[in-house]
mmCIF file of C-alpha atoms in Angstrom:
data_model
loop_
_atom_site.group_PDB
_atom_site.id
_atom_site.type_symbol
_atom_site.label_atom_id
_atom_site.label_comp_id
_atom_site.label_asym_id
_atom_site.label_seq_id
_atom_site.Cartn_x
_atom_site.Cartn_y
_atom_site.Cartn_z
ATOM 1 C CA UNK A 1 0.000 0.000 0.000
ATOM 2 C CA UNK A 2 2.878 2.255 0.542
ATOM 3 C CA UNK A 3 3.896 1.591 -3.035
ATOM 4 C CA UNK A 4 0.498 2.751 -4.214
ATOM 5 C CA UNK A 5 0.934 5.845 -2.158
ATOM 6 C CA UNK A 6 4.326 6.500 -3.750
ATOM 7 C CA UNK A 7 2.903 5.887 -7.204
ATOM 8 C CA UNK A 8 -0.015 8.206 -6.482
ATOM 9 C CA UNK A 9 2.390 10.870 -5.193
ATOM 10 C CA UNK A 10 4.562 10.396 -8.298
ATOM 11 C CA UNK A 11 1.509 10.738 -10.589
ATOM 12 C CA UNK A 12 0.396 13.809 -8.677
ATOM 13 C CA UNK A 13 3.901 15.277 -8.957
ATOM 14 C CA UNK A 14 3.996 14.585 -12.714
ATOM 15 C CA UNK A 15 0.515 16.124 -13.079
ATOM 16 C CA UNK A 16 1.594 19.209 -11.147
ATOM 17 C CA UNK A 17 4.757 19.406 -13.282
ATOM 18 C CA UNK A 18 2.676 19.253 -16.498
ATOM 19 C CA UNK A 19 0.295 21.864 -15.138
ATOM 20 C CA UNK A 20 3.265 24.054 -14.186
ATOM 21 C CA UNK A 21 4.706 23.750 -17.723
ATOM 22 C CA UNK A 22 1.400 24.695 -19.379
ATOM 23 C CA UNK A 23 0.872 27.465 -16.851
ATOM 24 C CA UNK A 24 4.355 28.876 -17.556
ATOM 25 C CA UNK A 25 3.675 28.750 -21.329
ATOM 26 C CA UNK A 26 0.356 30.540 -20.785
ATOM 27 C CA UNK A 27 1.987 33.151 -18.538
ATOM 28 C CA UNK A 28 4.809 33.659 -21.070
ATOM 29 C CA UNK A 29 2.252 34.126 -23.878
ATOM 30 C CA UNK A 30 0.235 36.495 -21.679
ATOM 31 C CA UNK A 31 3.426 38.420 -20.869
ATOM 32 C CA UNK A 32 4.230 38.805 -24.585
ATOM 33 C CA UNK A 33 0.684 39.948 -25.286
ATOM 34 C CA UNK A 34 0.868 42.513 -22.478
ATOM 35 C CA UNK A 35 4.224 43.767 -23.830
ATOM 36 C CA UNK A 36 2.632 44.222 -27.283
ATOM 37 C CA UNK A 37 -0.322 46.040 -25.693
ATOM 38 C CA UNK A 38 2.069 48.337 -23.794
ATOM 39 C CA UNK A 39 3.965 49.160 -27.024
ATOM 40 C CA UNK A 40 0.685 49.861 -28.827
ATOM 41 C CA UNK A 41 -0.537 52.110 -25.990
ATOM 42 C CA UNK A 42 2.766 54.032 -26.089
ATOM 43 C CA UNK A 43 2.437 54.519 -29.861
ATOM 44 C CA UNK A 44 -1.178 55.643 -29.448
ATOM 45 C CA UNK A 45 -0.205 58.120 -26.731
ATOM 46 C CA UNK A 46 2.460 59.611 -29.015
ATOM 47 C CA UNK A 47 0.051 59.854 -31.941
ATOM 48 C CA UNK A 48 -2.686 61.329 -29.742
ATOM 49 C CA UNK A 49 -0.297 64.059 -28.616
ATOM 50 C CA UNK A 50 0.359 64.916 -32.280
ATOM 51 C CA UNK A 51 -3.349 64.859 -33.064
ATOM 52 C CA UNK A 52 -4.226 67.009 -30.064
ATOM 53 C CA UNK A 53 -1.575 69.547 -31.141
ATOM 54 C CA UNK A 54 -3.087 69.694 -34.648
ATOM 55 C CA UNK A 55 -6.578 69.989 -33.184
ATOM 56 C CA UNK A 56 -5.437 72.918 -31.048
ATOM 57 C CA UNK A 57 -3.974 74.643 -34.120
ATOM 58 C CA UNK A 58 -7.256 74.124 -35.997
ATOM 59 C CA UNK A 59 -9.233 75.548 -33.073
ATOM 60 C CA UNK A 60 -6.945 78.590 -32.939
ATOM 61 C CA UNK A 61 -7.351 79.194 -36.681
ATOM 62 C CA UNK A 62 -11.107 78.759 -36.367
ATOM 63 C CA UNK A 63 -11.236 81.340 -33.579
ATOM 64 C CA UNK A 64 -9.180 83.796 -35.663
ATOM 65 C CA UNK A 65 -11.457 83.243 -38.644
ATOM 66 C CA UNK A 66 -14.561 83.735 -36.494
ATOM 67 C CA UNK A 67 -13.194 87.030 -35.147
ATOM 68 C CA UNK A 68 -12.450 88.172 -38.714
ATOM 69 C CA UNK A 69 -15.953 87.262 -39.881
ATOM 70 C CA UNK A 70 -17.531 89.034 -36.904
ATOM 71 C CA UNK A 71 -15.505 92.177 -37.680
ATOM 72 C CA UNK A 72 -16.579 92.137 -41.327
ATOM 73 C CA UNK A 73 -20.226 91.558 -40.412
ATOM 74 C CA UNK A 74 -20.053 94.520 -38.033
ATOM 75 C CA UNK A 75 -18.747 96.668 -40.906
ATOM 76 C CA UNK A 76 -21.585 95.544 -43.202
ATOM 77 C CA UNK A 77 -24.392 96.106 -40.669
ATOM 78 C CA UNK A 78 -24.678 99.881 -41.381
ATOM 79 C CA UNK A 79 -25.179 99.091 -45.080
ATOM 80 C CA UNK A 80 -28.147 96.877 -44.264
ATOM 81 C CA UNK A 81 -29.509 99.568 -41.927
ATOM 82 C CA UNK A 82 -29.237 102.115 -44.748
ATOM 83 C CA UNK A 83 -30.988 99.743 -47.158
ATOM 84 C CA UNK A 84 -33.775 99.335 -44.611
ATOM 85 C CA UNK A 85 -34.085 103.144 -44.362
ATOM 86 C CA UNK A 86 -34.252 103.440 -48.164
ATOM 87 C CA UNK A 87 -36.984 100.805 -48.211
ATOM 88 C CA UNK A 88 -38.954 102.714 -45.593
ATOM 89 C CA UNK A 89 -38.544 105.966 -47.556
ATOM 90 C CA UNK A 90 -39.683 104.306 -50.790
ATOM 91 C CA UNK A 91 -42.711 102.900 -48.998
ATOM 92 C CA UNK A 92 -43.622 106.399 -47.746
ATOM 93 C CA UNK A 93 -43.130 107.837 -51.256
ATOM 94 C CA UNK A 94 -45.264 105.095 -52.761
ATOM 95 C CA UNK A 95 -48.031 105.783 -50.275
ATOM 96 C CA UNK A 96 -47.849 109.535 -51.010
ATOM 97 C CA UNK A 97 -48.071 108.925 -54.766
ATOM 98 C CA UNK A 98 -51.000 106.575 -54.242
ATOM 99 C CA UNK A 99 -52.809 109.174 -52.126
ATOM 100 C CA UNK A 100 -52.100 111.887 -54.715
ATOM 101 C CA UNK A 101 -53.424 109.672 -57.523
ATOM 102 C CA UNK A 102 -56.549 108.905 -55.519
ATOM 103 C CA UNK A 103 -57.063 112.606 -54.813
ATOM 104 C CA UNK A 104 -56.603 113.483 -58.512
ATOM 105 C CA UNK A 105 -59.019 110.744 -59.556
ATOM 106 C CA UNK A 106 -61.595 112.010 -57.081
ATOM 107 C CA UNK A 107 -61.180 115.612 -58.342
ATOM 108 C CA UNK A 108 -61.489 114.479 -61.970
ATOM 109 C CA UNK A 109 -64.587 112.464 -61.145
ATOM 110 C CA UNK A 110 -66.120 115.442 -59.363
ATOM 111 C CA UNK A 111 -65.482 117.711 -62.372
ATOM 112 C CA UNK A 112 -66.506 115.255 -65.131
ATOM 113 C CA UNK A 113 -69.155 117.551 -66.550
ATOM 114 C CA UNK A 114 -66.858 120.590 -66.579
ATOM 115 C CA UNK A 115 -64.100 118.593 -68.277
ATOM 116 C CA UNK A 116 -66.549 117.241 -70.850
ATOM 117 C CA UNK A 117 -67.762 120.782 -71.574
ATOM 118 C CA UNK A 118 -64.174 122.056 -71.885
ATOM 119 C CA UNK A 119 -63.303 119.227 -74.301
ATOM 120 C CA UNK A 120 -66.475 119.890 -76.302
ATOM 121 C CA UNK A 121 -65.737 123.623 -76.503
ATOM 122 C CA UNK A 122 -62.098 123.005 -77.512
ATOM 123 C CA UNK A 123 -63.265 120.565 -80.219
ATOM 124 C CA UNK A 124 -65.739 123.167 -81.490
ATOM 125 C CA UNK A 125 -63.013 125.847 -81.545
ATOM 126 C CA UNK A 126 -60.673 123.530 -83.436
ATOM 127 C CA UNK A 127 -63.408 122.633 -85.947
ATOM 128 C CA UNK A 128 -64.225 126.375 -86.450
ATOM 129 C CA UNK A 129 -60.519 127.128 -86.924
ATOM 130 C CA UNK A 130 -60.250 124.362 -89.547
ATOM 131 C CA UNK A 131 -63.318 125.741 -91.373
ATOM 132 C CA UNK A 132 -61.838 129.218 -91.335
ATOM 133 C CA UNK A 133 -58.593 127.978 -92.819
ATOM 134 C CA UNK A 134 -60.470 126.042 -95.488
ATOM 135 C CA UNK A 135 -62.570 129.109 -96.305
ATOM 136 C CA UNK A 136 -59.468 131.284 -96.525
ATOM 137 C CA UNK A 137 -57.804 128.774 -98.860
ATOM 138 C CA UNK A 138 -60.924 128.644 -101.019
ATOM 139 C CA UNK A 139 -60.980 132.456 -101.303
ATOM 140 C CA UNK A 140 -57.289 132.553 -102.183
ATOM 141 C CA UNK A 141 -57.773 129.803 -104.787
ATOM 142 C CA UNK A 142 -60.725 131.689 -106.274
ATOM 143 C CA UNK A 143 -58.691 134.892 -106.335
ATOM 144 C CA UNK A 144 -55.842 133.160 -108.115
ATOM 145 C CA UNK A 145 -58.208 131.535 -110.558
ATOM 146 C CA UNK A 146 -59.676 134.964 -111.299
ATOM 147 C CA UNK A 147 -56.231 136.482 -111.763
ATOM 148 C CA UNK A 148 -55.259 133.666 -114.122
ATOM 149 C CA UNK A 149 -58.357 134.042 -116.247
ATOM 150 C CA UNK A 150 -57.812 137.764 -116.560
ATOM 151 C CA UNK A 151 -54.257 137.348 -117.627
#
């Protein structure tokens, strides 16, 4: 029975030795993996520092550009104010012209009969003038015809 005990102890020792070998291989592989992860993290930290520097430069340029745009917008604001004033003035002028046209239309409507009489009288005067000219021409033509027959 003691032999069985020695054999069992030997088997247990061999089993522990095999487990120790596999455990050391696993720990060595884990150690290599952790070394690779550490190298990768160092590279990433270096690259992130470069990226953060570039990002800071971009932010600075963006701030400068924003200040420039704000300055230019401030310079253009009076132009838009002036355009608004011109629009308001044109609106007032348009309203005044509209009121004047309405007033003139109302006056013309109120004096329709007088205007019609004035137009009628002026047409009569023009027709009389045309008749007088025609009569004068006829007399001159008759006078010339008489002078030609006498000669």
